[in-house]
Amino acid sequence: MGAKTLFSHSMRIAWKDLTELFRNRLGLVLLIVMPLFMMVMVGFIYPSNGGTGANLPVGIVNEDSGFNNSTLPSQTFIMGLEIMNNQTHFLAFSNVTTMADIKDMVQRGDLEGGIVIPSNFSQSILTGEQGTVIVITDNSNLQISAQINGYSQLYIEQLSTVLAQKNVQSLNATNALAVVNPYSIQLQGVVSGTTNYFDFVAPGIMAMTVMMSVMTGLPVAISQEKEVGTMDGMMVAPINRLSIILGKTLGQTARGLLQGVIILVLAIGLFGVAIQGSILLVFALLLLGVFSFVGLGIVITSFTKDQETAQMLMMTLMFPMMFLSGVFFPIQTMPWYMQDIAKFMPLTYAADAMRKVMVLGAGISAISTEIIILIAFGAIMTAIAVPVFRRMMTR
Amino acid sequence: MANESIIEVKNLTKMFNKFTAVDGINFDVKKGEIFGLLGPNGAGKSTTLRMLSTLARPTKGTAIIGGFDITKNDNEVRKLIGIVSEKMIMYNRLTAKENLWFFGSLFNIPKDVLTKRIDELLELVQLTKWKNAQVGTFSTGMRQRMNVVRALLNLPQVLFLDEPTLGLDPQSSVEIREFIKKLNRENGTTVVITTHMMVDADLLCDRIAIVDHGRIVALDTSANLKKTISGADTTIISLEISNLSPELITALRGLNCVDAVTQENTLTLRIIVHGSEAFDSVIDKVRAMNGKISSMQNLQPSLEDVFLHITGHQVRDTADQKIPQEHKRFGASQQGRIR
């Protein structure tokens, strides 16, 4: 009886919320207009590089002095970069001799940026240390700089995953096979047609809109019912208190996903974004993102007494999240302390995972870290939120 | 049967931080009676009602409704009660039928039973014609009828009403009062009603508890409450003075035999007096101050007089202050004091 009635009451509440939503014409229009505005704005701020692919000229410097006369790791690395770029064409590589040359060429405008492999690269890799790669960009041009940073980051992360999987495999073959897929899966996607900075931004905006709409929608929906008095009507019914919050969450999630679909359609239709990965995985990630945010939404709901406070609090939280989570600007371009703050935001991971799936066609294994972190975020926040909410309900 | 208690309130207390809104009240409500909680806004009536209807948790004490403790078996209590809150519990964008269907479905009423019941209830309050119209388009009177009907979906044994006639025109008020009476008579529903309107209390309630400052200061039938002042040697007189002045009112209040003076309108005073010499003293005072008496009447006591007599301040005075929260009560009731 318990779980079934809990769910059926939740569905009733969700249905009620959605009926209200669909009867609110202006609200419904705004639901579509808001993401459209955001897309158009971003489309203008980060204009497409036009024509056939970005092909940003980037120099590669290999200063690797090798280890035991082997420079295999750096060669593998460069090869990996080239293989990946041959499929996506975000960047156009050329060989350069020194780091100083890159700086000169960037200043002259021959190059937009560079990737430098330091002299101890092979040594670090072969002795089990982390191999550092330096990415140089023209920081006077924030857009291009952000693009190169973003793409290099994507490439290098992919390569890291590949290498990590290889390493794990060599440690324990049976286990490794179970955990990781052959890396070819992650590189299957081929970005066709136009690619622009919008490819970078669209997945993040999608993740952001869906998660934000749940996070803002929930406190507003509940505090509004408290203010108007309708909450009392639910509270005097012999129902589990959790079904109220669950029902509200279901309703808001449906609303958020609807907005997500609108963004996706706009992104594909108006901005020529192509999805490389599985669309199912994209939606699964959106739901996971919602799960990671719901707890936070509930906690805020419990602490705010009226709609106005709830909205103000949400705005305060939303702004840092919008700008620190790497939705608009790659995290790597931020100062280190900001990067540290970004690590505490679930949106960072959701946006990152979405980008990997949508732009690079990554599979589940490639984003397993993000998935685990999002689940952990969600579990911890929900564990905090449920008792807080119960207490609030019986004031 | 007739004397069986359906609600037993035991030392019920609610504190907001350090402020005591409801101060250890005790009373019983008999099965099938209409019980009124009368008092100014901020007296603690609504808080009492919210605790009884499981919407607020008592700080101390409890109440037993239909054999269930409100603090321990709240879900059992909820099955027995219905609440008509001061605010409309209604979604404006849903139709009348959808609203009732939504709230009804939370009570696990079987579908066919609920469908039939909704039709009957809508018929009862003459809203059948509007069942598919969104509630947002309804007039205040229609909305209040919907509000009452919503509370009846689970066929409650006890119906709580918080200021059900607030903001309604006289005709709608009469309709609601008649409806409550009918419900009580035909279904034997026990009704607990809070109000600051004397008329409501007088016309509806079998017994009335007068609440002030979170305590029950008097509890009896309307007739018995009135007897407490019309009996003994207390009299109420209405005095119309054509040249009424504030000084005169102050002077009258200074008299020993005068218990309370309220101004009905620009020229008329309502004075509660005691003692056999009272009439003479009042008239002498008015004459001494050169007041011209144009009419004088001996009045039947009203509930308002009872309230005034017991608490020493007017219901209306505090009610007019429009105090939104219980917390602010202190300042307001201080202003409300007449003497």
PDB file of N, CA and C in Angstrom, chain A residues 1 5 9 12-13 15-16 19-20 23-24 225-241 393-395, chain B residues 14 50 53-57 75 78-79 83 85 87-91 93-95 98 101-103 105-108 111 134 150:
ATOM      1  N   MET A   1       0.838  -1.189   0.000  1.00  0.00           N
ATOM      2  CA  MET A   1       0.000   0.000   0.000  1.00  0.00           C
ATOM      3  C   MET A   1       0.877   1.244   0.000  1.00  0.00           C
ATOM      4  N   THR A   5       0.523   3.941  -3.075  1.00  0.00           N
ATOM      5  CA  THR A   5      -0.294   5.142  -2.857  1.00  0.00           C
ATOM      6  C   THR A   5       0.568   6.394  -2.894  1.00  0.00           C
ATOM      7  N   HIS A   9      -0.447   9.295  -5.401  1.00  0.00           N
ATOM      8  CA  HIS A   9      -0.691  10.674  -4.952  1.00  0.00           C
ATOM      9  C   HIS A   9       0.271  11.639  -5.626  1.00  0.00           C
ATOM     10  N   ARG A  12      -0.878  12.388  -9.065  1.00  0.00           N
ATOM     11  CA  ARG A  12      -2.012  13.315  -9.039  1.00  0.00           C
ATOM     12  C   ARG A  12      -1.501  14.757  -8.939  1.00  0.00           C
ATOM     13  N   ILE A  13      -0.564  14.943  -8.016  1.00  0.00           N
ATOM     14  CA  ILE A  13      -0.059  16.298  -7.780  1.00  0.00           C
ATOM     15  C   ILE A  13       0.694  16.802  -9.002  1.00  0.00           C
ATOM     16  N   TRP A  15       0.208  15.809 -12.071  1.00  0.00           N
ATOM     17  CA  TRP A  15      -0.789  16.055 -13.111  1.00  0.00           C
ATOM     18  C   TRP A  15      -1.459  17.415 -12.903  1.00  0.00           C
ATOM     19  N   LYS A  16      -1.794  17.679 -11.647  1.00  0.00           N
ATOM     20  CA  LYS A  16      -2.448  18.950 -11.310  1.00  0.00           C
ATOM     21  C   LYS A  16      -1.549  20.121 -11.687  1.00  0.00           C
ATOM     22  N   THR A  19      -1.381  20.496 -15.491  1.00  0.00           N
ATOM     23  CA  THR A  19      -2.618  21.056 -16.034  1.00  0.00           C
ATOM     24  C   THR A  19      -2.610  22.569 -15.845  1.00  0.00           C
ATOM     25  N   GLU A  20      -2.223  22.997 -14.633  1.00  0.00           N
ATOM     26  CA  GLU A  20      -2.136  24.435 -14.382  1.00  0.00           C
ATOM     27  C   GLU A  20      -1.168  25.098 -15.346  1.00  0.00           C
ATOM     28  N   ARG A  23      -2.535  25.491 -18.812  1.00  0.00           N
ATOM     29  CA  ARG A  23      -3.635  26.464 -18.931  1.00  0.00           C
ATOM     30  C   ARG A  23      -3.106  27.892 -18.876  1.00  0.00           C
ATOM     31  N   ASN A  24      -1.850  28.042 -18.449  1.00  0.00           N
ATOM     32  CA  ASN A  24      -1.258  29.371 -18.338  1.00  0.00           C
ATOM     33  C   ASN A  24      -0.578  29.710 -19.653  1.00  0.00           C
ATOM     34  N   GLU A 225       2.138  27.835  -3.248  1.00  0.00           N
ATOM     35  CA  GLU A 225       0.980  27.129  -2.698  1.00  0.00           C
ATOM     36  C   GLU A 225       0.815  27.415  -1.208  1.00  0.00           C
ATOM     37  N   LYS A 226       1.969  27.595  -0.546  1.00  0.00           N
ATOM     38  CA  LYS A 226       1.890  27.927   0.880  1.00  0.00           C
ATOM     39  C   LYS A 226       1.249  29.296   1.056  1.00  0.00           C
ATOM     40  N   GLU A 227       1.678  30.234   0.181  1.00  0.00           N
ATOM     41  CA  GLU A 227       1.190  31.603   0.292  1.00  0.00           C
ATOM     42  C   GLU A 227      -0.295  31.691  -0.025  1.00  0.00           C
ATOM     43  N   VAL A 228      -0.691  31.066  -1.116  1.00  0.00           N
ATOM     44  CA  VAL A 228      -2.081  31.132  -1.538  1.00  0.00           C
ATOM     45  C   VAL A 228      -2.973  30.368  -0.562  1.00  0.00           C
ATOM     46  N   GLY A 229      -2.425  29.335   0.056  1.00  0.00           N
ATOM     47  CA  GLY A 229      -3.194  28.583   1.038  1.00  0.00           C
ATOM     48  C   GLY A 229      -3.579  27.199   0.551  1.00  0.00           C
ATOM     49  N   THR A 230      -3.345  26.918  -0.728  1.00  0.00           N
ATOM     50  CA  THR A 230      -3.752  25.626  -1.278  1.00  0.00           C
ATOM     51  C   THR A 230      -2.949  24.466  -0.690  1.00  0.00           C
ATOM     52  N   MET A 231      -1.754  24.801  -0.168  1.00  0.00           N
ATOM     53  CA  MET A 231      -0.942  23.747   0.443  1.00  0.00           C
ATOM     54  C   MET A 231      -1.712  23.083   1.586  1.00  0.00           C
ATOM     55  N   ASP A 232      -2.488  23.890   2.319  1.00  0.00           N
ATOM     56  CA  ASP A 232      -3.294  23.349   3.421  1.00  0.00           C
ATOM     57  C   ASP A 232      -4.229  22.245   2.932  1.00  0.00           C
ATOM     58  N   GLY A 233      -4.756  22.429   1.727  1.00  0.00           N
ATOM     59  CA  GLY A 233      -5.674  21.445   1.179  1.00  0.00           C
ATOM     60  C   GLY A 233      -5.009  20.093   1.011  1.00  0.00           C
ATOM     61  N   MET A 234      -3.733  20.109   0.638  1.00  0.00           N
ATOM     62  CA  MET A 234      -3.001  18.843   0.502  1.00  0.00           C
ATOM     63  C   MET A 234      -2.593  18.325   1.873  1.00  0.00           C
ATOM     64  N   MET A 235      -2.256  19.287   2.758  1.00  0.00           N
ATOM     65  CA  MET A 235      -1.759  18.890   4.073  1.00  0.00           C
ATOM     66  C   MET A 235      -2.844  18.253   4.944  1.00  0.00           C
ATOM     67  N   VAL A 236      -4.128  18.615   4.736  1.00  0.00           N
ATOM     68  CA  VAL A 236      -5.166  18.007   5.557  1.00  0.00           C
ATOM     69  C   VAL A 236      -5.619  16.660   4.999  1.00  0.00           C
ATOM     70  N   ALA A 237      -5.108  16.321   3.829  1.00  0.00           N
ATOM     71  CA  ALA A 237      -5.438  14.998   3.290  1.00  0.00           C
ATOM     72  C   ALA A 237      -4.513  13.968   3.938  1.00  0.00           C
ATOM     73  N   PRO A 238      -5.040  12.756   4.170  1.00  0.00           N
ATOM     74  CA  PRO A 238      -4.207  11.747   4.834  1.00  0.00           C
ATOM     75  C   PRO A 238      -3.182  11.146   3.873  1.00  0.00           C
ATOM     76  N   ILE A 239      -2.235  11.964   3.424  1.00  0.00           N
ATOM     77  CA  ILE A 239      -1.234  11.460   2.487  1.00  0.00           C
ATOM     78  C   ILE A 239       0.150  11.616   3.095  1.00  0.00           C
ATOM     79  N   ASN A 240       1.056  10.822   2.581  1.00  0.00           N
ATOM     80  CA  ASN A 240       2.444  10.926   3.011  1.00  0.00           C
ATOM     81  C   ASN A 240       3.002  12.273   2.551  1.00  0.00           C
ATOM     82  N   ARG A 241       3.686  12.947   3.439  1.00  0.00           N
ATOM     83  CA  ARG A 241       4.257  14.262   3.101  1.00  0.00           C
ATOM     84  C   ARG A 241       5.215  14.183   1.921  1.00  0.00           C
ATOM     85  N   MET A 393       7.271  20.784   7.118  1.00  0.00           N
ATOM     86  CA  MET A 393       5.861  20.531   6.848  1.00  0.00           C
ATOM     87  C   MET A 393       5.018  20.479   8.121  1.00  0.00           C
ATOM     88  N   THR A 394       5.612  20.118   9.233  1.00  0.00           N
ATOM     89  CA  THR A 394       4.828  20.054  10.474  1.00  0.00           C
ATOM     90  C   THR A 394       5.283  21.132  11.437  1.00  0.00           C
ATOM     91  N   ARG A 395       5.181  22.352  10.991  1.00  0.00           N
ATOM     92  CA  ARG A 395       5.574  23.454  11.855  1.00  0.00           C
ATOM     93  C   ARG A 395       4.597  23.615  12.993  1.00  0.00           C
TER      94      ARG A 395
ATOM     95  N   LYS B  14       0.201  26.861  21.959  1.00  0.00           N
ATOM     96  CA  LYS B  14       1.071  27.108  20.816  1.00  0.00           C
ATOM     97  C   LYS B  14       1.880  28.361  21.078  1.00  0.00           C
ATOM     98  N   ARG B  50      -6.030  25.567  13.495  1.00  0.00           N
ATOM     99  CA  ARG B  50      -4.971  24.937  12.700  1.00  0.00           C
ATOM    100  C   ARG B  50      -4.369  23.754  13.444  1.00  0.00           C
ATOM    101  N   SER B  53      -6.877  20.899  13.303  1.00  0.00           N
ATOM    102  CA  SER B  53      -6.970  20.283  11.983  1.00  0.00           C
ATOM    103  C   SER B  53      -5.620  19.764  11.509  1.00  0.00           C
ATOM    104  N   THR B  54      -4.686  19.559  12.395  1.00  0.00           N
ATOM    105  CA  THR B  54      -3.368  18.938  12.158  1.00  0.00           C
ATOM    106  C   THR B  54      -2.467  19.764  11.232  1.00  0.00           C
ATOM    107  N   LEU B  55      -2.785  21.033  11.023  1.00  0.00           N
ATOM    108  CA  LEU B  55      -1.935  21.836  10.145  1.00  0.00           C
ATOM    109  C   LEU B  55      -0.788  22.489  10.914  1.00  0.00           C
ATOM    110  N   ALA B  56      -0.940  22.589  12.218  1.00  0.00           N
ATOM    111  CA  ALA B  56       0.143  23.122  13.037  1.00  0.00           C
ATOM    112  C   ALA B  56       0.330  22.188  14.221  1.00  0.00           C
ATOM    113  N   ARG B  57       1.544  22.095  14.663  1.00  0.00           N
ATOM    114  CA  ARG B  57       1.848  21.183  15.763  1.00  0.00           C
ATOM    115  C   ARG B  57       1.774  21.947  17.091  1.00  0.00           C
ATOM    116  N   ASN B  75      -2.838  11.261  10.707  1.00  0.00           N
ATOM    117  CA  ASN B  75      -3.481  10.815   9.470  1.00  0.00           C
ATOM    118  C   ASN B  75      -4.867  10.229   9.709  1.00  0.00           C
ATOM    119  N   ARG B  78      -7.116  13.171  10.135  1.00  0.00           N
ATOM    120  CA  ARG B  78      -7.389  13.831   8.851  1.00  0.00           C
ATOM    121  C   ARG B  78      -8.542  13.172   8.101  1.00  0.00           C
ATOM    122  N   LYS B  79      -8.693  11.858   8.291  1.00  0.00           N
ATOM    123  CA  LYS B  79      -9.785  11.167   7.596  1.00  0.00           C
ATOM    124  C   LYS B  79     -11.144  11.598   8.127  1.00  0.00           C
ATOM    125  N   ILE B  83     -11.611  20.921   6.522  1.00  0.00           N
ATOM    126  CA  ILE B  83     -11.332  22.281   6.974  1.00  0.00           C
ATOM    127  C   ILE B  83     -11.626  23.298   5.880  1.00  0.00           C
ATOM    128  N   SER B  85     -10.684  26.871   5.210  1.00  0.00           N
ATOM    129  CA  SER B  85      -9.749  27.851   5.731  1.00  0.00           C
ATOM    130  C   SER B  85     -10.176  29.246   5.308  1.00  0.00           C
ATOM    131  N   LYS B  87      -8.358  31.244   3.762  1.00  0.00           N
ATOM    132  CA  LYS B  87      -7.923  31.366   2.366  1.00  0.00           C
ATOM    133  C   LYS B  87      -8.652  30.314   1.533  1.00  0.00           C
ATOM    134  N   MET B  88      -8.858  30.633   0.269  1.00  0.00           N
ATOM    135  CA  MET B  88      -9.526  29.691  -0.618  1.00  0.00           C
ATOM    136  C   MET B  88      -8.552  28.567  -0.978  1.00  0.00           C
ATOM    137  N   ILE B  89      -8.941  27.341  -0.650  1.00  0.00           N
ATOM    138  CA  ILE B  89      -8.109  26.212  -1.049  1.00  0.00           C
ATOM    139  C   ILE B  89      -8.622  25.725  -2.389  1.00  0.00           C
ATOM    140  N   MET B  90      -8.052  26.278  -3.451  1.00  0.00           N
ATOM    141  CA  MET B  90      -8.631  26.086  -4.772  1.00  0.00           C
ATOM    142  C   MET B  90      -7.599  26.519  -5.809  1.00  0.00           C
ATOM    143  N   TYR B  91      -7.510  25.767  -6.891  1.00  0.00           N
ATOM    144  CA  TYR B  91      -6.583  26.173  -7.959  1.00  0.00           C
ATOM    145  C   TYR B  91      -7.370  26.900  -9.035  1.00  0.00           C
ATOM    146  N   ARG B  93      -6.752  27.801 -12.004  1.00  0.00           N
ATOM    147  CA  ARG B  93      -6.695  27.370 -13.400  1.00  0.00           C
ATOM    148  C   ARG B  93      -7.355  26.016 -13.627  1.00  0.00           C
ATOM    149  N   LEU B  94      -7.807  25.382 -12.543  1.00  0.00           N
ATOM    150  CA  LEU B  94      -8.539  24.131 -12.719  1.00  0.00           C
ATOM    151  C   LEU B  94     -10.037  24.424 -12.647  1.00  0.00           C
ATOM    152  N   THR B  95     -10.816  23.585 -13.276  1.00  0.00           N
ATOM    153  CA  THR B  95     -12.260  23.771 -13.216  1.00  0.00           C
ATOM    154  C   THR B  95     -12.763  23.304 -11.856  1.00  0.00           C
ATOM    155  N   GLU B  98     -12.453  19.586 -11.650  1.00  0.00           N
ATOM    156  CA  GLU B  98     -11.056  19.132 -11.539  1.00  0.00           C
ATOM    157  C   GLU B  98     -10.500  19.375 -10.143  1.00  0.00           C
ATOM    158  N   TRP B 101     -11.992  16.858  -7.869  1.00  0.00           N
ATOM    159  CA  TRP B 101     -11.439  15.553  -8.215  1.00  0.00           C
ATOM    160  C   TRP B 101     -10.027  15.416  -7.640  1.00  0.00           C
ATOM    161  N   PHE B 102      -9.240  16.468  -7.767  1.00  0.00           N
ATOM    162  CA  PHE B 102      -7.860  16.429  -7.263  1.00  0.00           C
ATOM    163  C   PHE B 102      -7.823  16.204  -5.752  1.00  0.00           C
ATOM    164  N   PHE B 103      -8.573  17.034  -5.026  1.00  0.00           N
ATOM    165  CA  PHE B 103      -8.514  16.913  -3.567  1.00  0.00           C
ATOM    166  C   PHE B 103      -9.146  15.599  -3.105  1.00  0.00           C
ATOM    167  N   SER B 105      -9.187  12.786  -4.706  1.00  0.00           N
ATOM    168  CA  SER B 105      -8.330  11.631  -5.004  1.00  0.00           C
ATOM    169  C   SER B 105      -7.239  11.462  -3.951  1.00  0.00           C
ATOM    170  N   LEU B 106      -6.925  12.527  -3.215  1.00  0.00           N
ATOM    171  CA  LEU B 106      -5.919  12.407  -2.165  1.00  0.00           C
ATOM    172  C   LEU B 106      -6.467  11.651  -0.954  1.00  0.00           C
ATOM    173  N   PHE B 107      -7.799  11.475  -0.929  1.00  0.00           N
ATOM    174  CA  PHE B 107      -8.405  10.756   0.198  1.00  0.00           C
ATOM    175  C   PHE B 107      -8.662   9.281  -0.115  1.00  0.00           C
ATOM    176  N   ASN B 108      -8.156   8.818  -1.239  1.00  0.00           N
ATOM    177  CA  ASN B 108      -8.336   7.422  -1.634  1.00  0.00           C
ATOM    178  C   ASN B 108      -9.795   7.010  -1.721  1.00  0.00           C
ATOM    179  N   LYS B 111     -13.059   5.663  -7.367  1.00  0.00           N
ATOM    180  CA  LYS B 111     -13.399   6.552  -8.480  1.00  0.00           C
ATOM    181  C   LYS B 111     -14.889   6.786  -8.653  1.00  0.00           C
ATOM    182  N   GLN B 134     -13.352  27.287 -15.120  1.00  0.00           N
ATOM    183  CA  GLN B 134     -12.201  27.446 -14.223  1.00  0.00           C
ATOM    184  C   GLN B 134     -12.615  28.290 -13.016  1.00  0.00           C
ATOM    185  N   ARG B 150     -15.384  21.657  -0.917  1.00  0.00           N
ATOM    186  CA  ARG B 150     -14.123  20.927  -0.973  1.00  0.00           C
ATOM    187  C   ARG B 150     -13.847  20.196   0.343  1.00  0.00           C
TER     188      ARG B 150
END
